Amino acid sequence: VQLQASGGGLVQAGASLRLSCAASGRAFSTYGMGWFRQAPGKAREFVAAINYSGVSTYYSDPVKGRFTISRDNAENMVYLQMNSLKPEDTAVYYCAAYYGLGSLEVASTRTTAFGSWGQGTQVTVSS
């Protein structure tokens, strides 16, 4: 599986952005997807995940209610709609594939549960 993230940019606090992740390779509808982010000097952290069908989603507490993950299996795409952005959302955002069968909540605690990492897209939120 190859993943390509895009859609990052520089925005002001309160603005919105939509990140996209294009997948190729293995049948897209057979695995879950996740978004992570990494700020300078910090560890990579989980943001959101969605199961293979799009029915189940899970979010980290800092983004819950502001971010929405979705997928289009016909187009092999996963999206992260980010609203009400804050300066602390500034980071490089990565998409990754989740090949496991366990719950997304459990998977969110282990970055090693995800693979096929995309190259990342920079999101910068100014105050």
PDB file of C-alpha atoms in Angstrom, residues 50-117:
ATOM      1  CA  ILE A  50     -11.753   4.982  10.623  1.00  0.00           C
ATOM      2  CA  ASN A  51     -12.541   1.335   9.986  1.00  0.00           C
ATOM      3  CA  TYR A  52     -12.531  -0.335   6.568  1.00  0.00           C
ATOM      4  CA  SER A  53     -16.185   0.429   5.831  1.00  0.00           C
ATOM      5  CA  GLY A  54     -16.318   3.920   7.288  1.00  0.00           C
ATOM      6  CA  VAL A  55     -18.959   2.979   9.830  1.00  0.00           C
ATOM      7  CA  SER A  56     -16.695   3.240  12.872  1.00  0.00           C
ATOM      8  CA  THR A  57     -14.482   6.175  13.801  1.00  0.00           C
ATOM      9  CA  TYR A  58     -12.383   7.164  16.781  1.00  0.00           C
ATOM     10  CA  TYR A  59     -10.769  10.472  17.758  1.00  0.00           C
ATOM     11  CA  SER A  60      -8.218  11.702  20.217  1.00  0.00           C
ATOM     12  CA  ASP A  61      -9.573  13.998  22.900  1.00  0.00           C
ATOM     13  CA  PRO A  62      -7.796  17.162  21.640  1.00  0.00           C
ATOM     14  CA  VAL A  63      -9.560  16.996  18.267  1.00  0.00           C
ATOM     15  CA  LYS A  64     -12.889  15.444  19.191  1.00  0.00           C
ATOM     16  CA  GLY A  65     -15.745  17.641  18.035  1.00  0.00           C
ATOM     17  CA  ARG A  66     -13.504  19.673  15.708  1.00  0.00           C
ATOM     18  CA  PHE A  67     -12.067  17.097  13.306  1.00  0.00           C
ATOM     19  CA  THR A  68     -13.934  14.564  11.178  1.00  0.00           C
ATOM     20  CA  ILE A  69     -12.391  11.577   9.452  1.00  0.00           C
ATOM     21  CA  SER A  70     -14.142  10.068   6.447  1.00  0.00           C
ATOM     22  CA  ARG A  71     -13.354   7.816   3.525  1.00  0.00           C
ATOM     23  CA  ASP A  72     -14.469   7.208  -0.020  1.00  0.00           C
ATOM     24  CA  ASN A  73     -13.770   3.602  -0.888  1.00  0.00           C
ATOM     25  CA  ALA A  74     -14.766   4.129  -4.506  1.00  0.00           C
ATOM     26  CA  GLU A  75     -12.046   6.764  -4.876  1.00  0.00           C
ATOM     27  CA  ASN A  76      -9.463   5.155  -2.542  1.00  0.00           C
ATOM     28  CA  MET A  77      -9.377   8.309  -0.448  1.00  0.00           C
ATOM     29  CA  VAL A  78      -9.489   9.177   3.227  1.00  0.00           C
ATOM     30  CA  TYR A  79     -10.071  12.697   4.469  1.00  0.00           C
ATOM     31  CA  LEU A  80      -9.558  14.683   7.630  1.00  0.00           C
ATOM     32  CA  GLN A  81     -11.813  17.717   7.898  1.00  0.00           C
ATOM     33  CA  MET A  82     -10.307  20.063  10.462  1.00  0.00           C
ATOM     34  CA  ASN A  83     -12.454  22.887  11.806  1.00  0.00           C
ATOM     35  CA  SER A  84     -11.831  25.526  14.462  1.00  0.00           C
ATOM     36  CA  LEU A  85      -8.095  25.063  14.109  1.00  0.00           C
ATOM     37  CA  LYS A  86      -5.867  26.115  16.975  1.00  0.00           C
ATOM     38  CA  PRO A  87      -2.144  26.962  17.051  1.00  0.00           C
ATOM     39  CA  GLU A  88      -1.556  23.736  18.973  1.00  0.00           C
ATOM     40  CA  ASP A  89      -2.798  21.809  15.930  1.00  0.00           C
ATOM     41  CA  THR A  90       0.372  22.862  14.110  1.00  0.00           C
ATOM     42  CA  ALA A  91       2.216  19.717  13.056  1.00  0.00           C
ATOM     43  CA  VAL A  92       3.084  17.458  10.175  1.00  0.00           C
ATOM     44  CA  TYR A  93       0.064  15.234   9.554  1.00  0.00           C
ATOM     45  CA  TYR A  94       0.493  11.648   8.380  1.00  0.00           C
ATOM     46  CA  CYS A  95      -1.960   9.084   7.126  1.00  0.00           C
ATOM     47  CA  ALA A  96      -1.397   5.403   7.757  1.00  0.00           C
ATOM     48  CA  ALA A  97      -3.129   2.099   7.192  1.00  0.00           C
ATOM     49  CA  TYR A  98      -4.565  -0.067   9.941  1.00  0.00           C
ATOM     50  CA  TYR A  99      -4.462  -3.725   9.030  1.00  0.00           C
ATOM     51  CA  GLY A 100      -5.581  -5.089  12.375  1.00  0.00           C
ATOM     52  CA  LEU A 101      -8.937  -6.458  13.423  1.00  0.00           C
ATOM     53  CA  GLY A 102      -9.125  -4.941  16.896  1.00  0.00           C
ATOM     54  CA  SER A 103     -10.973  -1.843  17.978  1.00  0.00           C
ATOM     55  CA  LEU A 104      -9.841   1.540  16.747  1.00  0.00           C
ATOM     56  CA  GLU A 105      -9.669   2.768  20.328  1.00  0.00           C
ATOM     57  CA  VAL A 106      -7.128   0.093  21.220  1.00  0.00           C
ATOM     58  CA  ALA A 107      -5.199   0.671  17.999  1.00  0.00           C
ATOM     59  CA  SER A 108      -4.975   4.393  18.742  1.00  0.00           C
ATOM     60  CA  THR A 109      -2.670   3.678  21.671  1.00  0.00           C
ATOM     61  CA  ARG A 110      -0.043   2.000  19.504  1.00  0.00           C
ATOM     62  CA  THR A 111       1.478   3.678  16.439  1.00  0.00           C
ATOM     63  CA  THR A 112       2.995   0.283  15.616  1.00  0.00           C
ATOM     64  CA  ALA A 113      -0.524  -0.965  14.861  1.00  0.00           C
ATOM     65  CA  PHE A 114      -0.421   1.220  11.749  1.00  0.00           C
ATOM     66  CA  GLY A 115       1.737   0.861   8.665  1.00  0.00           C
ATOM     67  CA  SER A 116       2.392   2.077   5.149  1.00  0.00           C
ATOM     68  CA  TRP A 117       2.900   5.627   6.373  1.00  0.00           C
TER      69      TRP A 117
END
